[in-house]
Coordinates of N, CA and C in Angstrom, one line a residue:
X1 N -17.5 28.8 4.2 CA -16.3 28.2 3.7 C -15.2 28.5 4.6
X2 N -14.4 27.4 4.9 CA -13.4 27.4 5.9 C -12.1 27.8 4.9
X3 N -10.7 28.2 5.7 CA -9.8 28.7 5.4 C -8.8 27.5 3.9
X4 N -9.2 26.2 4.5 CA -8.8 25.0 3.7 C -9.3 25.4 2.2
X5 N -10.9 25.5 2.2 CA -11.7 25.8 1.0 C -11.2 26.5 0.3
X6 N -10.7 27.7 0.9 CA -10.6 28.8 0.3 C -9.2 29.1 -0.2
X7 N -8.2 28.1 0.2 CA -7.2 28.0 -0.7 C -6.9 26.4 -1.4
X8 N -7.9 26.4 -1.7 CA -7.8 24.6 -2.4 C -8.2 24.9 -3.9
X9 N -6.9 24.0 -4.4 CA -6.7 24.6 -5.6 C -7.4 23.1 -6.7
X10 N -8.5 23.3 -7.5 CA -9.1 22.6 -8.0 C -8.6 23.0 -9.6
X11 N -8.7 22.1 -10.3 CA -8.5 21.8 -11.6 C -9.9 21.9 -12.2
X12 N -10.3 23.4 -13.1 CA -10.8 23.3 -13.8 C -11.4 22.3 -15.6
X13 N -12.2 22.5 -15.9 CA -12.3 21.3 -16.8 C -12.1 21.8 -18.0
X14 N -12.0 23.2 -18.7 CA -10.8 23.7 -19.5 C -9.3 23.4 -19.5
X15 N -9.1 23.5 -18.6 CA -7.3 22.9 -17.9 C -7.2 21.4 -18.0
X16 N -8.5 20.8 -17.7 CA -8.2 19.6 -17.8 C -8.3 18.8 -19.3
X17 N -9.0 19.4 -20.3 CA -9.1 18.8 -21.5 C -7.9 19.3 -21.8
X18 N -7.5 20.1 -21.8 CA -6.4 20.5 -22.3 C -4.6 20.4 -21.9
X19 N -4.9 19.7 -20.5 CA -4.1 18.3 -20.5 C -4.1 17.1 -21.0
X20 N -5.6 16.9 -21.3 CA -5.4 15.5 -22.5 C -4.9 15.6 -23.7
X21 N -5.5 16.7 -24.2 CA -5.0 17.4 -25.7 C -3.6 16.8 -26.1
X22 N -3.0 17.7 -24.7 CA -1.5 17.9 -24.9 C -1.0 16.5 -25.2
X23 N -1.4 15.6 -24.0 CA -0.8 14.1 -24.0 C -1.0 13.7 -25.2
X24 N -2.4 13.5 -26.2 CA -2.8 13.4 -27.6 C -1.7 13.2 -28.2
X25 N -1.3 14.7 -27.8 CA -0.5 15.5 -29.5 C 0.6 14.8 -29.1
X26 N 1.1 14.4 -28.0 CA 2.7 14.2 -27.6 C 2.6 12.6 -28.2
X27 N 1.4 11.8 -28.1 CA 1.7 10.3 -28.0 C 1.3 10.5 -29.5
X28 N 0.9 11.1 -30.3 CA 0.5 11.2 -32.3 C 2.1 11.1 -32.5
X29 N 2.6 12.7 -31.6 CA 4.0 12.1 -32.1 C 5.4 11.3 -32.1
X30 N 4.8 10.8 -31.1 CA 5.8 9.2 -30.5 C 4.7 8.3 -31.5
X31 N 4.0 8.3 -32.5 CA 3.9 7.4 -33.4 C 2.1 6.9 -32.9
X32 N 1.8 6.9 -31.9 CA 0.7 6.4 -31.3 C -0.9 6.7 -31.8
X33 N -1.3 5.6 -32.4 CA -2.6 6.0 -33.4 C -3.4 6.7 -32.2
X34 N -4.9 7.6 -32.6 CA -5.3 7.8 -31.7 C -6.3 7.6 -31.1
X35 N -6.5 6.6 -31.7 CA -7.6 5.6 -31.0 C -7.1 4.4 -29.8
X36 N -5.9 4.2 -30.2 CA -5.1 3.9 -28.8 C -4.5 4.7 -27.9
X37 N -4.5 5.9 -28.2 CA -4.3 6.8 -27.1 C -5.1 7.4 -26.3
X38 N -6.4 7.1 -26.7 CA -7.8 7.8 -26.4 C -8.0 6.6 -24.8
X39 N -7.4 5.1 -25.9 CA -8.1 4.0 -24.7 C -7.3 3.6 -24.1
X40 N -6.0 4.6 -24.3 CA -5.3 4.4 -22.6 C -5.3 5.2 -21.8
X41 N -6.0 6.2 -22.5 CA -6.5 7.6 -21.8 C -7.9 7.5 -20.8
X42 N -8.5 6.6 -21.3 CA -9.9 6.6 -20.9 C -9.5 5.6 -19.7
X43 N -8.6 4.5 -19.6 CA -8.6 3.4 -19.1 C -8.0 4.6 -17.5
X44 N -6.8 5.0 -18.1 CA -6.2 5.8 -16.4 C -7.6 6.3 -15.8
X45 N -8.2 7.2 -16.9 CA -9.4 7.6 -16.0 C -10.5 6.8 -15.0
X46 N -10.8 5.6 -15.9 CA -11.5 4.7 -14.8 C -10.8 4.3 -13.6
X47 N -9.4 4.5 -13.9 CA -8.8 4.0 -12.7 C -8.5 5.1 -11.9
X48 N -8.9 6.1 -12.0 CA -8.8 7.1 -11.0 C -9.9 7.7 -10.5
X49 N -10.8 6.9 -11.1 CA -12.3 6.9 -10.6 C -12.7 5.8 -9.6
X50 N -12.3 4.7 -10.0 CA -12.3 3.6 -9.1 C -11.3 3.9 -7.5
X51 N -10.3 4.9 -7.9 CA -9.1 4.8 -6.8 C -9.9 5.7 -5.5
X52 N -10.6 6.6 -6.3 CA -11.7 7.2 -5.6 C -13.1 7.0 -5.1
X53 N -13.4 5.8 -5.5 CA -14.5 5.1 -4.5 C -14.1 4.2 -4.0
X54 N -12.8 3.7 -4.0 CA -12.0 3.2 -2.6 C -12.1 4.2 -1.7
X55 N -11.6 5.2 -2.2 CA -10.7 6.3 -0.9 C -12.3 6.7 -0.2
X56 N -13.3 6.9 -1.1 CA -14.3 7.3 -0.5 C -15.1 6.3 1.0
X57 N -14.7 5.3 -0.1 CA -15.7 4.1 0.9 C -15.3 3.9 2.2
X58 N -13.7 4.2 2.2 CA -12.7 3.9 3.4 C -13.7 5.1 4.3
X59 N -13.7 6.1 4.0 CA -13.6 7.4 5.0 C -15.2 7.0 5.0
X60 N -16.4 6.4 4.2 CA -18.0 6.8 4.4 C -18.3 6.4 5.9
X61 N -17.5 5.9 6.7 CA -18.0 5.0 8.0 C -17.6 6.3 9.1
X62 N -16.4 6.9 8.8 CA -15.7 8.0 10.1 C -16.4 9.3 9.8
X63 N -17.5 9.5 10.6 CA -18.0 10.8 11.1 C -17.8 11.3 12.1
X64 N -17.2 12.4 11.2 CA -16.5 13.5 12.0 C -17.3 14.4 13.6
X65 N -16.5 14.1 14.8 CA -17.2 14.8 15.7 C -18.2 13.7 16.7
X66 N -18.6 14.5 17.5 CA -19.3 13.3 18.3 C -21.0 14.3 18.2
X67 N -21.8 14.3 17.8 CA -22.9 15.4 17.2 C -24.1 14.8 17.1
X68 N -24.3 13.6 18.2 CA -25.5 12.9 18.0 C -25.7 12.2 17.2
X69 N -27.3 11.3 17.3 CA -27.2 10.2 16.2 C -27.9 10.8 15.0
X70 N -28.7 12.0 15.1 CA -29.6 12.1 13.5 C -28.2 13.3 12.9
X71 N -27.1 13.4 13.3 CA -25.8 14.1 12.4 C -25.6 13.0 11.9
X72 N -25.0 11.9 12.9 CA -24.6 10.9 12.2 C -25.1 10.0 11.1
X73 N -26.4 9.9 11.5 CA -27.4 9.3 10.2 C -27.3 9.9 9.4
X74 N -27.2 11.3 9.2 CA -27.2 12.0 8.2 C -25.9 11.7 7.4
X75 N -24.9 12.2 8.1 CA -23.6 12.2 7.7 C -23.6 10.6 6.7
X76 N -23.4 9.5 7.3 CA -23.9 8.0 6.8 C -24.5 8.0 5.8
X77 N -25.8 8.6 5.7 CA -26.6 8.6 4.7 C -26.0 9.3 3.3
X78 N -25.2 10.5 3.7 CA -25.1 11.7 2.5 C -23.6 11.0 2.0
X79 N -22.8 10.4 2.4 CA -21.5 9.2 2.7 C -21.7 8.4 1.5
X80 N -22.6 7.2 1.9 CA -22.6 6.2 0.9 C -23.5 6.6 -0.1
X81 N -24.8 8.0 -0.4 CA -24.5 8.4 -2.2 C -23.8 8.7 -2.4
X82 N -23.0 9.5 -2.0 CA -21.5 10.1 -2.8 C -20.7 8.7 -3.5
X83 N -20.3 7.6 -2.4 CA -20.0 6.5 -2.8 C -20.4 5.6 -3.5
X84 N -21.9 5.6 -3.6 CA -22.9 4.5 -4.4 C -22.3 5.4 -5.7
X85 N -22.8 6.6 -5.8 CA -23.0 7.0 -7.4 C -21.0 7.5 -8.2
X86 N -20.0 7.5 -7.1 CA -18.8 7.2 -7.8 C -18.2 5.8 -8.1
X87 N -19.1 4.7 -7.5 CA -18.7 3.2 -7.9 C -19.7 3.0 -9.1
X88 N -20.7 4.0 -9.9 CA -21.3 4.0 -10.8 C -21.1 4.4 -11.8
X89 N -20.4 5.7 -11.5 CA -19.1 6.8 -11.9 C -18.1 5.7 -13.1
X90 N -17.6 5.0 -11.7 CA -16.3 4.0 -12.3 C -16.7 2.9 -13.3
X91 N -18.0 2.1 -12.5 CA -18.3 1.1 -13.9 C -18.7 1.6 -15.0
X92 N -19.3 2.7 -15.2 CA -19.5 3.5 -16.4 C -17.9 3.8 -17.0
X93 N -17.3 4.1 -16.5 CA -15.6 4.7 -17.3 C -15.1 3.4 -17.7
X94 N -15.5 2.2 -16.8 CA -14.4 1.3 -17.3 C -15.3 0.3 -18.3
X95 N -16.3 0.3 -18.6 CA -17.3 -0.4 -19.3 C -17.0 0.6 -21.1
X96 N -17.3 2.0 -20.6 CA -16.3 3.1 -22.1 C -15.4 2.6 -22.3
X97 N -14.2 2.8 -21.6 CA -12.3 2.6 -21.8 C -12.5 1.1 -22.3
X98 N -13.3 -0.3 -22.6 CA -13.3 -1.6 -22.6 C -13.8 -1.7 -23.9
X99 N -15.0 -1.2 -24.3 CA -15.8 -1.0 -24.8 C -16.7 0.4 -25.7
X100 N -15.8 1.0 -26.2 CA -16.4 2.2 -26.2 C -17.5 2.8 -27.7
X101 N -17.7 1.0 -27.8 CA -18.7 1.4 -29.0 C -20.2 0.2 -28.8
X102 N -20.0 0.0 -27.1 CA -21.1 -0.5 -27.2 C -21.0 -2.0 -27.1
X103 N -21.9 -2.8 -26.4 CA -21.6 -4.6 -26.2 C -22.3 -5.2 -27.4
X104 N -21.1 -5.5 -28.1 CA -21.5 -6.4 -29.2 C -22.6 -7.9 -28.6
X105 N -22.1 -8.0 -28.0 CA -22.7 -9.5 -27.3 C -23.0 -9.4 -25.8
X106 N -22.8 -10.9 -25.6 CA -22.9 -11.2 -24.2 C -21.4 -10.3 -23.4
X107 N -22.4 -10.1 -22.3 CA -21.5 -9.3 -21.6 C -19.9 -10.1 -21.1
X108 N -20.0 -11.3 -21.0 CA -18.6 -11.5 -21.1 C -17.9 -12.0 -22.6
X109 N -18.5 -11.9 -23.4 CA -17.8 -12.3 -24.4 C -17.2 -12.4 -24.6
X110 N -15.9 -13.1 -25.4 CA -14.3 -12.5 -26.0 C -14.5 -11.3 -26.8
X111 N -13.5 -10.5 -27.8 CA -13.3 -10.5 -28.6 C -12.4 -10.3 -28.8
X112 N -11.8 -10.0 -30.0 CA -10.6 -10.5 -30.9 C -9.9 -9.2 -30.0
X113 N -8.2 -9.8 -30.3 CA -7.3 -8.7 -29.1 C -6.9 -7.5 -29.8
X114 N -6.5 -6.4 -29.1 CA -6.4 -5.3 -29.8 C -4.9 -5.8 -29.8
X115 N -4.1 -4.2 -30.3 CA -2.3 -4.1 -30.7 C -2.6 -3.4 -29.3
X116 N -2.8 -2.9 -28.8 CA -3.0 -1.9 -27.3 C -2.9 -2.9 -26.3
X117 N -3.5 -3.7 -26.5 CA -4.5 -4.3 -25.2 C -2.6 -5.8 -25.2
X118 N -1.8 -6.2 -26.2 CA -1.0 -6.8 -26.7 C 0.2 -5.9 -25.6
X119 N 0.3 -4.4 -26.1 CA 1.1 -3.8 -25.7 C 1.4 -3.8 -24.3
X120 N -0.1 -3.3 -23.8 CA -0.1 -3.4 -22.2 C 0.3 -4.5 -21.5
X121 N 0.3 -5.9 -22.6 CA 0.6 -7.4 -21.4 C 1.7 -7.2 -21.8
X122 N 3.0 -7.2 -22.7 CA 4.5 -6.7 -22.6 C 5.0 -5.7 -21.8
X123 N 4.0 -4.5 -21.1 CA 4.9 -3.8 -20.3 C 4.6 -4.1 -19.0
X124 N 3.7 -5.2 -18.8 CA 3.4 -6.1 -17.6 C 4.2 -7.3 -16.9
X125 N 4.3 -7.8 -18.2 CA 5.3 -9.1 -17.8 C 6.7 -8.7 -18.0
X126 N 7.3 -7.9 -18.5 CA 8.5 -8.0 -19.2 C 9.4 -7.6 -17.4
X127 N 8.9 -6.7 -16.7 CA 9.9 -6.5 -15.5 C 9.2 -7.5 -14.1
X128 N 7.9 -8.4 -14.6 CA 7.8 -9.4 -13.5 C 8.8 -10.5 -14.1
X129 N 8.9 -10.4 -15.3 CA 10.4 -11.9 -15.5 C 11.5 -11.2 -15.0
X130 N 11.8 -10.0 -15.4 CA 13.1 -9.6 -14.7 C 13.3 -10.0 -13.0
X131 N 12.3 -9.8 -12.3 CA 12.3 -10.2 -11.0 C 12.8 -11.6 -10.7
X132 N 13.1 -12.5 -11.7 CA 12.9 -14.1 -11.5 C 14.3 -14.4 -12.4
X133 N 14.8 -13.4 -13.6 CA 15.7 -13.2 -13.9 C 16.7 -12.4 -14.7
X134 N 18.1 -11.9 -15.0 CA 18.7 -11.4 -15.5 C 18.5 -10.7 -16.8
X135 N 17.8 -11.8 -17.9 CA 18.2 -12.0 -19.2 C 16.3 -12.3 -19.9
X136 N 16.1 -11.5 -20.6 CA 14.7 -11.9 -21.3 C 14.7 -11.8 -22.7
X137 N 14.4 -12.5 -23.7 CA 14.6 -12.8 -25.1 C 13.7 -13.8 -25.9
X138 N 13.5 -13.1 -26.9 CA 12.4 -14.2 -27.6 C 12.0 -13.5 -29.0
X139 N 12.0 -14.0 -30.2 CA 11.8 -13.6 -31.0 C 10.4 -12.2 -31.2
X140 N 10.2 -10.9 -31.6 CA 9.3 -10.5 -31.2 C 8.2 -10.6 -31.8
X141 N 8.0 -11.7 -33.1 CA 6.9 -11.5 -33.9 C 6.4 -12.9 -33.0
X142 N 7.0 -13.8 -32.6 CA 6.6 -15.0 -31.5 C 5.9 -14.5 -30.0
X143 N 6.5 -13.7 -29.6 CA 6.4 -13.0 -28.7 C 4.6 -12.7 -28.8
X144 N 4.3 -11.8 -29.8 CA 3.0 -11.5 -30.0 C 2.2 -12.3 -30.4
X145 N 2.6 -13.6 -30.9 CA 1.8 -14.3 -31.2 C 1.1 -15.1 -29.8
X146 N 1.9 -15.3 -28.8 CA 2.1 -15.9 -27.6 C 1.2 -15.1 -26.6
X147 N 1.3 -13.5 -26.8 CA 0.4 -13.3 -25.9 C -1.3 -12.9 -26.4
X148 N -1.3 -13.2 -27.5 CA -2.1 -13.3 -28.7 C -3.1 -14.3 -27.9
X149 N -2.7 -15.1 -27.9 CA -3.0 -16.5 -27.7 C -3.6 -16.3 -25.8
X150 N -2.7 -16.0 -24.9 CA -2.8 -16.0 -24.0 C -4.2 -14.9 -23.3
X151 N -4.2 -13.8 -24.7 CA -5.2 -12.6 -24.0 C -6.6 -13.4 -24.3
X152 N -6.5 -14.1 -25.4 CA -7.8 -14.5 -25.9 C -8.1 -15.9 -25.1
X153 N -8.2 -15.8 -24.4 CA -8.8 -16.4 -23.2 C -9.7 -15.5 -22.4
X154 N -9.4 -14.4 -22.2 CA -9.8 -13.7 -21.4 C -11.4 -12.3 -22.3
X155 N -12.0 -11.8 -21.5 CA -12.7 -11.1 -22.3 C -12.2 -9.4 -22.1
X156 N -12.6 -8.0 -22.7 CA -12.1 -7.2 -22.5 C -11.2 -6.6 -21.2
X157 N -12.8 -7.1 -20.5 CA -12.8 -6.1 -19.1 C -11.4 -6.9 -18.0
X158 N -11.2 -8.1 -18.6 CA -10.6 -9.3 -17.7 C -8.7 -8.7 -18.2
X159 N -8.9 -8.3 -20.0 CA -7.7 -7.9 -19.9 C -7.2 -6.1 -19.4
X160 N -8.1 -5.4 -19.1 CA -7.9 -4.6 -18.8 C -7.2 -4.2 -17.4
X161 N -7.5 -5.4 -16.7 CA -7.0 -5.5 -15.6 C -5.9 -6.5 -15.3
X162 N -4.8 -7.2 -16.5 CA -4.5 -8.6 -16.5 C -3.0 -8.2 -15.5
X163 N -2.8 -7.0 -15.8 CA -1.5 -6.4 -14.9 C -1.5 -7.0 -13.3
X164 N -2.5 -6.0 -13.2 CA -2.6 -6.9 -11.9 C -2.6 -8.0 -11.4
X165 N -3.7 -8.5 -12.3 CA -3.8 -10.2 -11.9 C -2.4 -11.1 -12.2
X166 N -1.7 -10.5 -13.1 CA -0.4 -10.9 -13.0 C 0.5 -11.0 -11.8
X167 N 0.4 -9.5 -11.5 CA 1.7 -9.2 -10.3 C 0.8 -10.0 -9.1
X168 N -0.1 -10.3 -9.0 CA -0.9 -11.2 -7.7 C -0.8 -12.6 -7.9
X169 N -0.3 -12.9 -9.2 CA -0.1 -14.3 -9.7 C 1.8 -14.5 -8.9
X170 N 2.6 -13.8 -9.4 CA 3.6 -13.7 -9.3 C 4.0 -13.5 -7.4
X171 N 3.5 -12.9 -7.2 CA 3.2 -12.8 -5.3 C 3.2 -13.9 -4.9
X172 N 2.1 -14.6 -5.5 CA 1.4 -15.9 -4.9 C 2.5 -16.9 -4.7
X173 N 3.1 -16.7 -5.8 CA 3.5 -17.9 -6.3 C 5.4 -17.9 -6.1
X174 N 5.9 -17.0 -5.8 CA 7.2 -16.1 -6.0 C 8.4 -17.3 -5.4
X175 N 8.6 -17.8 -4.3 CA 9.0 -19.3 -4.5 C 9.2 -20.0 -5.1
X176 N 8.1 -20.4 -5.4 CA 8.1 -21.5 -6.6 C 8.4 -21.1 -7.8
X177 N 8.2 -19.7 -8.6 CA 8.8 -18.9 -9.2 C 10.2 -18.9 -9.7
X178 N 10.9 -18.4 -8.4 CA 12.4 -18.6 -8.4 C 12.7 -19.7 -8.7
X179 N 12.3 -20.8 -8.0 CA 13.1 -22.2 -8.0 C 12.8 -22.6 -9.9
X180 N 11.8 -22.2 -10.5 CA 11.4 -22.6 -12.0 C 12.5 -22.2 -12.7
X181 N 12.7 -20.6 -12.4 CA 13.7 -20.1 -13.4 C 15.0 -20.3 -13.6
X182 N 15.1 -20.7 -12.0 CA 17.0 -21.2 -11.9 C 17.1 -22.2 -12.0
X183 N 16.4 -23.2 -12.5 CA 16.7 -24.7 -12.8 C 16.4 -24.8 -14.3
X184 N 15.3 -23.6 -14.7 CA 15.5 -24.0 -16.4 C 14.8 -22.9 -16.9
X185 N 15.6 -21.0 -16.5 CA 15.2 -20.4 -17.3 C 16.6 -19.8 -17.6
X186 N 16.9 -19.1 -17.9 CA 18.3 -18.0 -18.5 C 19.2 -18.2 -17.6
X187 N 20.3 -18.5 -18.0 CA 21.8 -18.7 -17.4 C 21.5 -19.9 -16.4
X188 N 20.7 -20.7 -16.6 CA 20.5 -22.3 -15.6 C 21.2 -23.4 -17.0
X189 N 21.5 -24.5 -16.7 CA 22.1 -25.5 -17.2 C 21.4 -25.7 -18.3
X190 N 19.7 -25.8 -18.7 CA 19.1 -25.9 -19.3 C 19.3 -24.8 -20.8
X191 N 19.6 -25.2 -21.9 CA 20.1 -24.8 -23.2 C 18.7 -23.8 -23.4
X192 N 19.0 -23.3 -24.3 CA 17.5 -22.5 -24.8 C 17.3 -23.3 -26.3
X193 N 16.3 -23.9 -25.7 CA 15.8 -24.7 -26.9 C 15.1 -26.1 -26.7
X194 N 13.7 -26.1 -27.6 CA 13.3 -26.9 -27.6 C 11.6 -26.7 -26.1
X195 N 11.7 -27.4 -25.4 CA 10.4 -27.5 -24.7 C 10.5 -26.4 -23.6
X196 N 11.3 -26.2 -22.8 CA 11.8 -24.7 -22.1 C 12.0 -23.5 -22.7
X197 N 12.0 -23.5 -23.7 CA 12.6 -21.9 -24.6 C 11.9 -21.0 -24.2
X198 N 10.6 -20.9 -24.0 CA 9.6 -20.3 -23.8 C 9.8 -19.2 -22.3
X199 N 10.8 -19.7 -21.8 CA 11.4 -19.6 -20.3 C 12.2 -18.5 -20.5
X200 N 12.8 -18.1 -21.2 CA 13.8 -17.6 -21.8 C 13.1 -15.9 -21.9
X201 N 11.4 -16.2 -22.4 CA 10.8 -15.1 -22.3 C 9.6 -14.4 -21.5
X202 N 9.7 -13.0 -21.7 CA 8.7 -12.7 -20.2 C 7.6 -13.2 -20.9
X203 N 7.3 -13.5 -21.8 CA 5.8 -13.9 -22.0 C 5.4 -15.4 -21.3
X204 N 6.5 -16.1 -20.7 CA 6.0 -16.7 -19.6 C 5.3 -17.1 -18.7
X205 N 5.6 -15.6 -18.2 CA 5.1 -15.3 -16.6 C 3.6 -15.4 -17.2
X206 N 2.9 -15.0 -18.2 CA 1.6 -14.8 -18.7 C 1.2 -16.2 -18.7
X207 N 1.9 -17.1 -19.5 CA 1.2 -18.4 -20.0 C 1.2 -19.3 -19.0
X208 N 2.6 -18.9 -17.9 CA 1.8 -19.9 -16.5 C 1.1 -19.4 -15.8
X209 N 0.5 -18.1 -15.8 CA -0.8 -17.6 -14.9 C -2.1 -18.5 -15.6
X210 N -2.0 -18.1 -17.1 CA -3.0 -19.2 -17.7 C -3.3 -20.4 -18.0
X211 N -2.0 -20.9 -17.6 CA -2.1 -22.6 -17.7 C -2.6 -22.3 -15.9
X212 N -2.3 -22.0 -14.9 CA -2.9 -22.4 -13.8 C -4.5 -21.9 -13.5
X213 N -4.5 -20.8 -14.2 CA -5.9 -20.2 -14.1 C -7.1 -21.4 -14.8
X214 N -6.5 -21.1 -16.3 CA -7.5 -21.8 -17.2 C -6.6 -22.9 -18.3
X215 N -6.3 -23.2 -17.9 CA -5.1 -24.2 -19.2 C -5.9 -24.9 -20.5
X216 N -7.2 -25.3 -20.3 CA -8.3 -25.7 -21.4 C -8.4 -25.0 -22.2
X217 N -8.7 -23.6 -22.2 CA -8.9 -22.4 -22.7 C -7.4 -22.3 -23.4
X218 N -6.7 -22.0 -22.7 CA -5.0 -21.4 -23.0 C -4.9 -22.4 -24.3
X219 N -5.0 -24.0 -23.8 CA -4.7 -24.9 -25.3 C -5.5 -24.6 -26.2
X220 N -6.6 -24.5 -26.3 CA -7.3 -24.2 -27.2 C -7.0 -23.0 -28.1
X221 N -6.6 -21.9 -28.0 CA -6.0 -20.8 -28.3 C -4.5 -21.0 -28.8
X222 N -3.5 -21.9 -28.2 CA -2.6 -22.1 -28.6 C -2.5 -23.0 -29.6
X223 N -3.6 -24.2 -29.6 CA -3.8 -24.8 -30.9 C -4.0 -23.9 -31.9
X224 N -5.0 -23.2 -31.8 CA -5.5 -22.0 -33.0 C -4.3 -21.5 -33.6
X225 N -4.2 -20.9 -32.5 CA -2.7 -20.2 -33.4 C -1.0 -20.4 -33.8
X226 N -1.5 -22.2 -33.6 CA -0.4 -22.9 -34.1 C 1.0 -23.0 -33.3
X227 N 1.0 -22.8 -32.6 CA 2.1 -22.2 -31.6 C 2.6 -24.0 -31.0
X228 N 4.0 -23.8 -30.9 CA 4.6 -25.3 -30.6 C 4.0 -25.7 -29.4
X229 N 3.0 -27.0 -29.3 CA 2.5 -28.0 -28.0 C 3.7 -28.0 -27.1
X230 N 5.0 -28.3 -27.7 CA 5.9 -28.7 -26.8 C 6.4 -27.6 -25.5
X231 N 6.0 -25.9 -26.1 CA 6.3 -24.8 -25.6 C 5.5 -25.0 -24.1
X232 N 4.0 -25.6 -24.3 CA 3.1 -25.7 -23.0 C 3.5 -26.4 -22.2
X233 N 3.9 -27.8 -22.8 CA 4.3 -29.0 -22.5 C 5.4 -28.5 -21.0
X234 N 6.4 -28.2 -21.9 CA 7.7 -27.8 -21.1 C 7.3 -26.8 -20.0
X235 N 6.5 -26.1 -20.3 CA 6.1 -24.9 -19.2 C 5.6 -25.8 -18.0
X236 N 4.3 -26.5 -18.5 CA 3.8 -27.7 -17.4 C 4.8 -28.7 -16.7
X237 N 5.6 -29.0 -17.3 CA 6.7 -30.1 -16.9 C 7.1 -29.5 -15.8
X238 N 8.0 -27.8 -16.0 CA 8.9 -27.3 -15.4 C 8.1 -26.5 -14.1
X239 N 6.9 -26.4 -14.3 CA 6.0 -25.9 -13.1 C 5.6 -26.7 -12.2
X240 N 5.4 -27.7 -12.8 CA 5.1 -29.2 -11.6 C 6.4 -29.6 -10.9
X241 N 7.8 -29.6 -11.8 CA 8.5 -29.9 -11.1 C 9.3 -28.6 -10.2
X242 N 9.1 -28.0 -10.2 CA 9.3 -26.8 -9.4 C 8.6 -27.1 -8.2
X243 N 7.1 -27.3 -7.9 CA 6.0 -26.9 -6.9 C 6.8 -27.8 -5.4

């Protein structure tokens, strides 16, 4: 054991339950059932399992030293199990945190959206509209219905990750973005009302990721759940005329 070892300070797994504990008890009492605190708890963890078979995979190639080739085969070899079995690690955590009672069905299936999984696309979109503009507003029981509509397109695993696919939507697209909002979203000439309103809110940024991803699906969902044709309509109008 080298001098590093010997003062490297590792987190026991008493310390560690008992930092979840704590988070538990703190989000029971910010109101948080705990079955949604469990699956936002489980969800960081997959991602900190995943962030670590990145970090690992980067480093499985650089062996250390110049030590001949059967160190290095070795090294290589003992590398990518550590890496094989934490990218097994991770699909196991995030297949739990998605899923944690088991695949009802076919592995991509839908199913019906949680209040959590709702939550997480409002704290997603709400500061990628800010980026595009000043002012975000929208009735909140509409609001949920909207992205209601928008998640159910997608299957667990797909929303678990929708954050990102968002801000990569938003990247992509960030141009054309701007020019949308200043011609017909908040404080542009365009009134709030009627086929743009929709513009007005960050649940937006969501429904044109899904009108360009899957828009078949998106109507279909939006039919279901009754939600004004004209809302899509205007999104489509104001996206084409943007591009």
């Amino acid at each position: 054991m080298n001098a590093a070892e010997e003062h490297r300070q590792e987190l026991d797994a008493v310390s560690i339950l008992n930092a979840k504990r704590t988070l538990l008890q703190l989000l029971a009492r910010a109101g948080v059932p705990a079955d949604d605190a469990e699956g936002l708890i489980a969800l960081v963890q997959a991602g900190a399992l995943a962030g670590a078979y990145e970090e690992a995979g980067a480093l499985a190639d650089c062996v250390p030293g110049d030590k001949g080739e059967p160190y290095e085969s070795g090294w290589l070899d003992g590398a990518r199990a550590v890496t094989d079995q934490l990218g097994e690690s991770a699909e196991r955590a995030l297949r739990q945190a998605v899923d944690p009672e088991g695949p009802a069905g076919a592995p991509d299936a839908r199913s019906p959206v949680g209040r959590m999984e709702v939550e997480r696309a409002k704290v997603a979109v709400t500061p990628l509209h800010l980026t595009f503009t000043a002012d975000s507003e929208l009735d909140p029981e509409v609001t949920e219905q909207v992205l209601v509509a928008v998640l159910s397109t997608m299957t667990p695993r797909q929303r678990a990750g929708y954050a990102g696919r968002l801000t990569q939507f938003t990247a992509a697209h960030q141009p054309r973005l701007e020019r949308l909002y200043t011609r017909y979203g908040p404080g542009s000439a365009t009134a709030i009302h009627g086929r743009y309103s929709l513009l007005h809110s960050p649940t937006s940024v969501a429904v044109l990721e899904r009108l360009a991803t899957t828009g078949t699906a998106l109507r279909e969902e939006w039919d279901a759940a009754e939600l004004p044709p004209a809302w899509l309509d205007g999104l489509m109008a104001a996206w084409d005329a943007a591009a």
